[in-house]
Coordinates of C-alpha atoms and ligand atoms in Angstrom, one line a residue:
M1063 CA -23.8 -2.8 -9.2
K1064 CA -23.3 -4.7 -6.0
I1065 CA -20.2 -4.3 -4.7
L1066 CA -18.2 -5.8 -2.0
L1067 CA -14.8 -4.2 -0.2
L1068 CA -12.4 -6.3 1.6
G1069 CA -10.5 -4.5 4.0
S1070 CA -10.5 -2.3 7.3
G1071 CA -8.1 1.0 7.1
G1072 CA -8.0 4.0 5.9
R1073 CA -7.1 2.9 2.2
E1074 CA -11.1 1.1 2.6
H1075 CA -12.5 4.0 4.0
A1076 CA -11.5 6.2 1.1
L1077 CA -11.9 3.5 -1.6
A1078 CA -15.9 3.0 0.2
W1079 CA -16.0 7.4 0.1
K1080 CA -15.2 7.0 -3.8
L1081 CA -17.2 3.8 -4.9
A1082 CA -20.2 4.8 -3.7
Q1083 CA -20.2 8.4 -5.1
S1084 CA -20.4 6.1 -8.5
N1085 CA -23.8 5.8 -9.9
L1086 CA -23.0 2.3 -10.8
C1087 CA -22.3 1.3 -7.2
S1088 CA -26.4 0.2 -6.0
Q1089 CA -24.8 -0.9 -3.2
L1090 CA -21.6 -1.4 -1.4
F1091 CA -20.6 -4.2 1.4
I1092 CA -17.6 -3.2 3.6
A1093 CA -15.8 -6.3 5.4
P1094 CA -15.1 -5.6 8.0
G1095 CA -14.8 -2.0 7.4
N1096 CA -14.4 0.4 10.5
A1097 CA -16.9 3.0 12.2
G1098 CA -16.1 5.5 8.8
T1099 CA -17.0 3.1 5.8
L1100 CA -20.6 3.0 7.7
R1101 CA -21.4 6.1 6.2
H1102 CA -20.9 4.7 2.8
G1103 CA -22.5 1.0 2.7
I1104 CA -23.1 -1.6 4.7
N1105 CA -20.5 -3.0 7.3
V1106 CA -20.3 -6.9 7.4
A1107 CA -18.2 -8.7 10.5
L1108 CA -15.9 -11.1 8.9
T1109 CA -12.2 -11.8 8.9
L1110 CA -10.3 -11.9 5.6
N1111 CA -9.0 -15.5 6.2
D1112 CA -12.3 -16.6 6.5
F1113 CA -12.2 -17.6 2.7
E1114 CA -15.5 -19.7 2.9
G1115 CA -17.3 -16.7 4.7
I1116 CA -16.0 -14.6 1.9
K1117 CA -17.5 -16.9 -0.7
K1118 CA -20.7 -17.0 1.1
L1119 CA -21.4 -13.9 1.4
C1120 CA -20.7 -13.1 -2.3
L1121 CA -23.3 -15.3 -2.8
D1122 CA -25.7 -14.4 -0.4
K1123 CA -25.6 -10.8 -1.5
D1124 CA -25.5 -11.3 -5.0
I1125 CA -21.9 -9.6 -5.3
D1126 CA -21.2 -8.2 -8.8
M1127 CA -17.4 -6.4 -7.9
L1128 CA -15.3 -7.5 -5.4
V1129 CA -12.7 -5.0 -4.7
I1130 CA -9.6 -6.8 -2.2
G1131 CA -8.1 -4.0 -0.6
P1132 CA -5.1 -5.7 1.3
E1133 CA -2.9 -7.9 0.2
E1134 CA -2.8 -10.9 3.1
P1135 CA -5.8 -12.6 1.6
L1136 CA -4.5 -11.8 -2.1
V1137 CA -1.1 -13.9 -1.5
K1138 CA -2.9 -16.8 0.1
G1139 CA -4.8 -17.3 -2.7
L1140 CA -8.8 -15.4 -2.3
V1141 CA -8.9 -14.4 -5.9
D1142 CA -8.4 -18.0 -7.2
F1143 CA -10.8 -19.3 -4.5
L1144 CA -13.6 -17.7 -5.5
Q1145 CA -12.5 -18.3 -9.4
S1146 CA -13.2 -22.0 -8.7
V1147 CA -16.6 -21.4 -7.2
D1148 CA -19.0 -22.2 -10.3
A1149 CA -22.2 -19.8 -8.9
L1150 CA -19.5 -17.1 -8.9
K1151 CA -17.9 -16.7 -12.6
N1152 CA -19.7 -14.1 -13.5
M1153 CA -18.3 -11.9 -10.2
A1154 CA -15.3 -9.3 -11.1
I1155 CA -13.0 -9.5 -8.9
I1156 CA -10.6 -6.3 -8.1
G1157 CA -6.7 -7.8 -7.1
P1158 CA -4.6 -10.4 -8.5
S1159 CA -4.1 -14.0 -8.9
Q1160 CA -2.3 -15.7 -6.0
Q1161 CA 0.8 -16.3 -8.8
G1162 CA 0.4 -12.3 -9.3
A1163 CA 0.2 -11.8 -6.0
Q1164 CA 3.9 -13.2 -5.6
L1165 CA 5.3 -10.1 -6.3
E1166 CA 4.7 -8.5 -2.9
G1167 CA 4.2 -11.9 -1.3
S1168 CA 7.7 -13.2 -2.3
K1169 CA 10.5 -10.8 -2.3
S1170 CA 12.8 -13.8 -4.0
F1171 CA 9.9 -13.8 -6.7
A1172 CA 10.0 -10.2 -7.4
K1173 CA 13.7 -9.5 -7.6
A1174 CA 13.8 -12.6 -9.9
F1175 CA 10.9 -11.5 -12.2
M1176 CA 13.0 -7.8 -12.3
L1177 CA 15.9 -9.3 -13.3
R1178 CA 13.8 -11.3 -16.4
H1179 CA 12.7 -8.3 -17.2
Q1180 CA 15.1 -5.9 -17.0
V1181 CA 13.7 -3.8 -14.9
P1182 CA 16.2 -1.1 -12.8
T1183 CA 16.7 -2.3 -9.3
A1184 CA 19.5 -2.9 -6.4
S1185 CA 21.9 -5.9 -7.6
Y1186 CA 21.3 -8.9 -4.9
G1187 CA 21.5 -12.4 -3.9
E1188 CA 19.0 -15.2 -2.3
F1189 CA 20.2 -17.3 0.4
D1190 CA 18.6 -20.1 2.7
S1191 CA 19.7 -22.9 5.1
G1192 CA 20.8 -24.7 2.0
N1193 CA 23.2 -22.2 0.8
Y1194 CA 24.2 -20.3 4.3
E1195 CA 28.0 -20.1 4.1
Q1196 CA 27.6 -18.7 0.8
G1197 CA 25.2 -16.0 2.2
I1198 CA 28.3 -15.2 4.9
Q1199 CA 30.6 -14.8 2.1
Y1200 CA 28.3 -12.9 0.0
I1201 CA 28.2 -10.5 3.2
K1202 CA 31.9 -10.6 3.9
Q1203 CA 32.2 -8.9 0.3
H1204 CA 29.5 -6.5 0.3
S1205 CA 29.7 -2.9 0.4
L1206 CA 28.0 -1.3 3.2
P1207 CA 25.0 -0.8 4.0
I1208 CA 23.7 -3.9 3.7
V1209 CA 20.0 -4.7 2.9
L1210 CA 18.3 -7.8 3.9
K1211 CA 15.0 -9.1 3.2
A1212 CA 13.2 -11.4 4.4
D1213 CA 11.5 -13.4 1.7
G1214 CA 7.6 -13.4 2.6
L1215 CA 5.0 -11.2 3.7
A1216 CA 6.6 -10.0 7.5
A1217 CA 3.5 -7.2 8.1
G1218 CA 6.2 -4.3 6.5
K1219 CA 8.9 -5.5 9.1
G1220 CA 11.4 -7.3 7.4
V1221 CA 13.5 -5.2 5.9
L1222 CA 16.2 -4.8 7.5
I1223 CA 19.0 -2.2 6.4
C1224 CA 22.5 -2.6 8.6
Q1225 CA 25.1 -0.4 8.8
S1226 CA 28.5 -2.9 9.2
R1227 CA 29.2 -6.5 7.9
D1228 CA 28.8 -7.9 11.9
E1229 CA 25.4 -6.7 12.0
A1230 CA 23.9 -8.1 8.6
M1231 CA 25.8 -11.6 9.7
M1232 CA 24.1 -11.7 13.0
E1233 CA 20.8 -10.5 11.9
F1234 CA 21.0 -12.7 8.8
E1235 CA 21.5 -15.8 11.2
E1236 CA 18.6 -14.7 13.0
M1237 CA 16.0 -14.7 10.0
I1238 CA 17.5 -17.8 9.0
Q1239 CA 19.0 -20.5 11.7
K1240 CA 16.4 -18.6 14.2
S1241 CA 12.8 -17.7 12.3
K1242 CA 13.4 -13.7 13.8
F1243 CA 10.1 -13.7 10.9
G1244 CA 9.0 -16.9 11.4
D1245 CA 8.8 -18.9 8.0
A1246 CA 9.0 -15.9 6.1
S1247 CA 12.2 -15.5 6.9
K1248 CA 13.8 -19.1 6.0
K1249 CA 14.6 -17.3 2.7
V1250 CA 16.8 -14.3 2.5
V1251 CA 17.4 -11.6 -0.3
I1252 CA 20.6 -9.7 0.5
E1253 CA 21.0 -6.5 -1.8
S1254 CA 22.9 -3.4 -2.0
Y1255 CA 21.8 -0.1 -0.7
L1256 CA 20.3 2.3 -3.0
D1257 CA 20.8 6.2 -2.2
G1258 CA 18.1 8.2 -3.2
I1259 CA 14.9 9.5 -2.5
E1260 CA 11.4 6.9 -2.6
L1261 CA 8.3 7.4 -4.1
S1262 CA 4.9 5.1 -4.7
V1263 CA 3.5 5.0 -8.1
F1264 CA 0.0 2.8 -8.6
A1265 CA -1.2 1.4 -12.2
L1266 CA -4.0 -0.9 -12.8
T1267 CA -3.9 -3.4 -14.8
D1268 CA -5.6 -6.2 -16.6
G1269 CA -2.5 -8.0 -17.1
K1270 CA -1.6 -6.3 -20.5
N1271 CA -2.9 -3.0 -20.1
Y1272 CA -2.7 -0.3 -17.9
V1273 CA -3.4 3.4 -16.3
I1274 CA -1.1 5.2 -14.1
L1275 CA -3.0 6.8 -11.0
P1276 CA -1.2 9.7 -9.6
E1277 CA 2.2 9.4 -7.8
A1278 CA 2.4 9.9 -3.8
K1279 CA 5.1 9.6 -1.0
D1280 CA 4.6 8.3 2.0
Y1281 CA 6.3 9.3 5.2
K1282 CA 7.2 5.7 6.9
R1283 CA 9.0 6.7 10.2
I1284 CA 7.4 7.3 13.9
G1285 CA 9.3 10.9 14.5
E1286 CA 9.8 13.8 13.0
G1287 CA 12.3 14.4 10.5
D1288 CA 11.8 10.9 9.6
K1289 CA 13.8 9.7 12.4
G1290 CA 13.1 6.4 14.7
L1291 CA 10.9 3.3 14.2
N1292 CA 9.1 2.6 11.0
T1293 CA 5.3 2.2 11.0
G1294 CA 2.7 1.1 8.3
G1295 CA 2.8 5.1 7.0
M1296 CA 2.2 8.5 9.2
G1297 CA 1.1 10.7 6.1
A1298 CA 1.4 11.2 2.5
V1299 CA 1.7 13.5 0.0
S1300 CA 0.5 13.6 -3.4
P1301 CA 1.9 15.0 -6.1
V1302 CA 5.5 14.3 -5.2
P1303 CA 7.5 17.6 -6.3
F1304 CA 10.6 15.6 -7.1
A1305 CA 9.0 13.2 -9.6
D1306 CA 8.8 15.4 -12.8
P1307 CA 7.6 14.9 -16.3
D1308 CA 10.7 13.6 -17.5
F1309 CA 11.4 11.5 -14.5
L1310 CA 8.1 10.1 -14.6
Q1311 CA 8.0 8.8 -18.2
K1312 CA 11.2 7.4 -17.1
V1313 CA 9.7 5.3 -14.7
E1314 CA 6.5 4.0 -17.4
E1315 CA 9.1 3.4 -19.7
R1316 CA 11.6 1.4 -17.7
V1317 CA 9.9 0.4 -14.8
I1318 CA 5.7 -0.2 -15.8
R1319 CA 5.8 -1.1 -19.0
P1320 CA 8.2 -4.1 -18.8
T1321 CA 6.3 -5.3 -15.6
I1322 CA 2.7 -4.9 -17.2
A1323 CA 4.7 -6.9 -20.3
G1324 CA 6.7 -9.1 -17.9
L1325 CA 3.5 -10.4 -16.3
E1326 CA 1.9 -11.3 -20.0
K1327 CA 5.3 -12.9 -21.0
D1328 CA 5.5 -14.8 -18.2
G1329 CA 1.8 -16.3 -17.9
I1330 CA 0.7 -14.9 -15.1
P1331 CA -2.9 -13.7 -14.3
Y1332 CA -3.2 -10.3 -12.8
L1333 CA -6.0 -7.8 -12.8
G1334 CA -5.8 -5.2 -10.0
F1335 CA -3.3 -3.0 -8.6
V1336 CA 0.5 -2.9 -8.8
F1337 CA 2.3 -0.8 -6.5
F1338 CA 5.7 0.2 -7.5
G1339 CA 7.7 0.9 -4.3
L1340 CA 10.5 3.3 -6.1
I1341 CA 13.6 5.1 -5.0
K1342 CA 15.0 7.9 -7.7
V1343 CA 19.0 7.7 -7.6
A1344 CA 20.2 10.9 -9.2
Q1345 CA 17.8 11.2 -12.0
D1346 CA 16.8 7.8 -13.0
P1347 CA 14.2 5.3 -11.0
Y1348 CA 14.6 1.9 -9.6
C1349 CA 12.4 -0.6 -8.5
I1350 CA 12.7 -1.7 -5.1
E1351 CA 9.9 -3.4 -4.6
Y1352 CA 6.2 -4.2 -5.7
N1353 CA 2.7 -4.5 -3.9
C1354 CA -0.2 -6.2 -5.7
R1355 CA -2.3 -3.5 -4.0
L1356 CA -2.8 0.6 -3.2
G1357 CA -0.8 1.7 -0.7
D1358 CA -1.6 3.1 2.6
P1359 CA -1.7 6.0 3.3
E1360 CA -0.9 6.8 -0.2
T1361 CA -4.5 6.0 -1.2
E1362 CA -5.7 8.7 1.1
V1363 CA -4.5 11.4 -1.2
V1364 CA -4.1 9.4 -4.7
I1365 CA -7.9 8.5 -4.8
P1366 CA -9.0 12.0 -4.2
R1367 CA -7.0 13.4 -6.4
L1368 CA -8.0 10.7 -9.1
K1369 CA -11.4 12.6 -10.8
N1370 CA -12.5 9.5 -12.9
D1371 CA -15.5 7.0 -11.6
L1372 CA -13.2 4.4 -9.7
V1373 CA -16.3 1.5 -10.6
E1374 CA -16.1 2.9 -14.5
L1375 CA -12.3 2.0 -14.4
F1376 CA -12.7 -1.2 -12.4
I1377 CA -15.1 -2.7 -15.1
A1378 CA -12.9 -1.4 -18.1
A1379 CA -10.1 -3.4 -16.2
T1380 CA -12.5 -6.2 -15.9
T1381 CA -13.5 -6.1 -19.5
N1382 CA -10.3 -5.3 -21.2
N1383 CA -11.0 -1.6 -21.9
L1384 CA -8.4 0.0 -19.8
N1385 CA -6.4 1.7 -23.4
N1386 CA -9.9 3.5 -23.7
I1387 CA -9.6 5.3 -20.4
S1388 CA -7.3 8.5 -19.5
I1389 CA -7.0 9.0 -15.9
E1390 CA -8.1 12.4 -14.9
T1391 CA -6.4 14.3 -11.9
D1392 CA -7.3 17.0 -9.3
Q1393 CA -4.5 19.3 -10.1
R1394 CA -4.3 20.8 -6.3
T1395 CA -2.1 18.8 -4.0
A1396 CA -3.1 16.6 -1.3
C1397 CA -1.8 15.7 1.6
T1398 CA -2.8 13.5 4.6
V1399 CA -1.5 13.1 8.4
V1400 CA -2.3 9.8 10.1
A1401 CA -3.3 9.9 13.8
V1402 CA -1.8 7.1 15.8
S1403 CA -2.6 5.5 19.5
G1404 CA 0.2 6.8 21.6
G1405 CA 3.0 4.0 21.8
Y1406 CA 2.5 2.9 18.5
P1407 CA 4.1 1.2 16.4
G1408 CA 5.4 -0.5 19.7
D1409 CA 2.8 -1.1 22.1
F1410 CA -0.4 1.0 22.7
E1411 CA -3.7 1.3 24.4
K1412 CA -7.2 0.9 22.3
G1413 CA -10.7 1.9 23.0
F1414 CA -10.6 5.4 23.7
E1415 CA -13.3 7.4 22.6
I1416 CA -12.5 10.1 20.0
L1417 CA -13.5 13.5 20.5
G1418 CA -14.2 16.4 17.7
L1419 CA -14.7 14.1 14.5
E1420 CA -17.9 16.5 13.8
N1421 CA -15.4 19.1 13.3
V1422 CA -14.7 17.9 9.9
E1423 CA -18.2 18.6 8.5
N1424 CA -17.1 22.4 8.3
T1425 CA -14.0 21.9 6.6
D1426 CA -13.1 20.9 2.7
S1427 CA -10.7 18.2 4.7
L1428 CA -11.6 14.4 4.4
L1429 CA -11.8 12.1 7.3
F1430 CA -10.7 8.6 6.8
H1431 CA -11.1 6.3 9.6
A1432 CA -8.6 3.5 10.0
A1433 CA -8.9 1.7 13.4
T1434 CA -11.9 3.2 14.6
I1435 CA -15.5 1.0 15.8
I1436 CA -18.6 1.9 17.5
K1437 CA -19.1 0.8 20.9
E1438 CA -21.8 2.1 22.7
N1439 CA -22.9 4.6 20.3
K1440 CA -19.1 6.1 20.7
T1441 CA -16.5 5.9 18.3
V1442 CA -13.6 4.7 19.7
T1443 CA -9.6 3.8 18.7
N1444 CA -9.6 0.3 17.9
G1445 CA -5.4 -0.1 16.7
G1446 CA -2.5 1.3 16.1
R1447 CA -3.5 4.0 13.3
V1448 CA -6.7 5.3 13.6
F1449 CA -7.6 7.9 11.2
C1450 CA -6.5 10.5 8.9
V1451 CA -7.1 14.2 7.7
S1452 CA -6.4 14.6 3.9
S1453 CA -6.6 17.7 2.7
F1454 CA -5.8 20.0 -0.7
G1455 CA -4.1 23.1 -0.8
D1456 CA -2.8 25.0 -3.9
S1457 CA 0.9 23.7 -2.3
I1458 CA 1.9 21.2 -0.8
P1459 CA 2.2 22.9 2.8
T1460 CA -1.0 24.7 2.3
A1461 CA -3.0 21.4 1.9
A1462 CA -0.8 20.1 5.1
L1463 CA -1.7 23.0 7.0
N1464 CA -5.6 22.8 6.1
S1465 CA -5.3 19.2 7.7
Q1466 CA -3.5 20.8 10.8
N1467 CA -6.3 22.7 11.3
L1468 CA -8.4 19.7 11.2
L1469 CA -6.2 17.3 13.4
R1470 CA -6.1 20.2 16.4
K1471 CA -10.0 20.0 17.4
I1472 CA -9.8 16.2 16.9
S1473 CA -8.8 14.3 20.2
F1474 CA -8.1 11.0 22.0
E1475 CA -6.3 10.2 25.0
K1476 CA -2.5 9.3 24.1
M1477 CA -3.2 10.8 20.4
Y1478 CA -0.1 11.5 18.0
Y1479 CA 0.7 12.8 14.6
R1480 CA 3.7 14.0 12.8
N1481 CA 3.5 17.7 12.6
D1482 CA 6.2 17.7 9.6
I1483 CA 4.5 15.9 7.1
G1484 CA 4.8 17.9 3.5
F1485 CA 6.5 21.0 5.2
E1486 CA 10.2 19.8 3.1
F1487 CA 8.2 21.1 0.0
Q1488 CA 8.2 24.5 0.9
Ligands
AMP2828 P1 10.3 -3.2 1.5 O1 9.6 -3.4 2.7 O2 10.9 -3.6 0.2 O3 9.3 -1.6 1.0 O4 11.4 -2.0 2.1 C1 11.2 -1.1 2.8 C2 12.3 0.3 3.4 O5 13.5 0.0 3.3 C3 11.4 0.5 2.0 O6 10.6 1.5 1.7 C4 13.0 1.7 1.9 O7 13.3 2.4 2.6 C5 13.9 0.5 2.3 N1 14.9 -0.4 1.5 C6 14.2 -1.2 1.1 N2 15.5 -1.9 0.3 C7 16.6 -1.0 -0.3 C8 17.5 -0.4 -0.9 N3 17.6 -1.6 -1.9 N4 18.0 1.1 -0.8 C9 17.8 1.4 0.2 N5 16.4 1.2 1.2 C10 15.6 0.4 0.8
LIG2829 N1 2.4 2.8 2.5 C1 2.8 2.0 2.3 C2 2.0 0.6 2.0 O1 1.5 0.4 2.0 O2 2.6 -0.7 2.3

């Protein structure tokens, strides 16, 4: 099978690594990929908004299966676009339709969906310039803290947790009247704050059947002790110690099953991953968000723990056979730690050579590249989140130590990583 994987992050390197291990994969292309995906297939320079270019690549290379990593092309309708091409009718696509991707593309859509299908979530109201004054009144009578969410995609920045009503009113005004997040904040969801601990659960579904992958917890803040600015993710662990079997059963019964059944009831075509962003409040799961893809860096611990052949899983999804699959998981724990450019998530420089990458060869760790490229035969930094190191261990701190041991042998100018990922689970 010829497979094309779209994306260029650590998630895509982990997926490329896994796909290339399958006997069912005869050739793997990654567009645009990074310096790490090169080891598992052929990188093709393409931007993900170039739908015509992607279509041409699928046709030229006679692609049998397309796997879409990030949300943006999904939310912009890549799947529907490719499905309308006659010559691509037989190509399997892992990634939902534009309508399905609304689960991530519109907070308002996702909240209404959760309400309609009785998925537990925070209570909310939604407002735009048409009912702006009602929004102000809603904030005035709301308990604290108040969560404001831009309706559309805002590169992970569109959620604000306000500690006072004044702050909430000011931010609400910025979002709606001053387009703080561009068109994404033309509409704003205002919701109650849920006080609990977060985790991520992933399902692969054909819109009717589903399988559940190992759960994970990511660390979003830049600073140790979960302080400082939000990032795309500084590390992840799997499994999650506070997600015991009873709790995970509640997640399946109260969140996953009604969500998949809801997609079917609503007639929304969906073939791909659903990412459930959950908060455990006391012993109960609440869904704070859906994403229409796998998480990053969660994938870098979830995929290494997955024993099944990933291409087989994808084929089962495209042939409505997921109900015949059982997921097999490595019982060891996994921890990934992300190395970022100094300054990230604010301004940072790129183009620094990464030294010591060869040290991974003598370890059991996996090094997944993210923002890396090859320039003049050197591997250099090309963005904020540069690479991550995933390791196994018989406990989370052991896995974390294994990742740190390798990270100490790799360097680039102003490299930064968190030293505390996973250590709260002693
Ligand atoms: P989201 O973009 O929906 O994932 O939100 C970003 C982050 O904001 C989440 O990972 C949570 O840490 C936090 N968050 C979102 N909604 C809530 C909520 N209702 N209560 C508490 N924290 C929230
Ligand atoms: N790690 C969170 C995300 O991928 O959105």
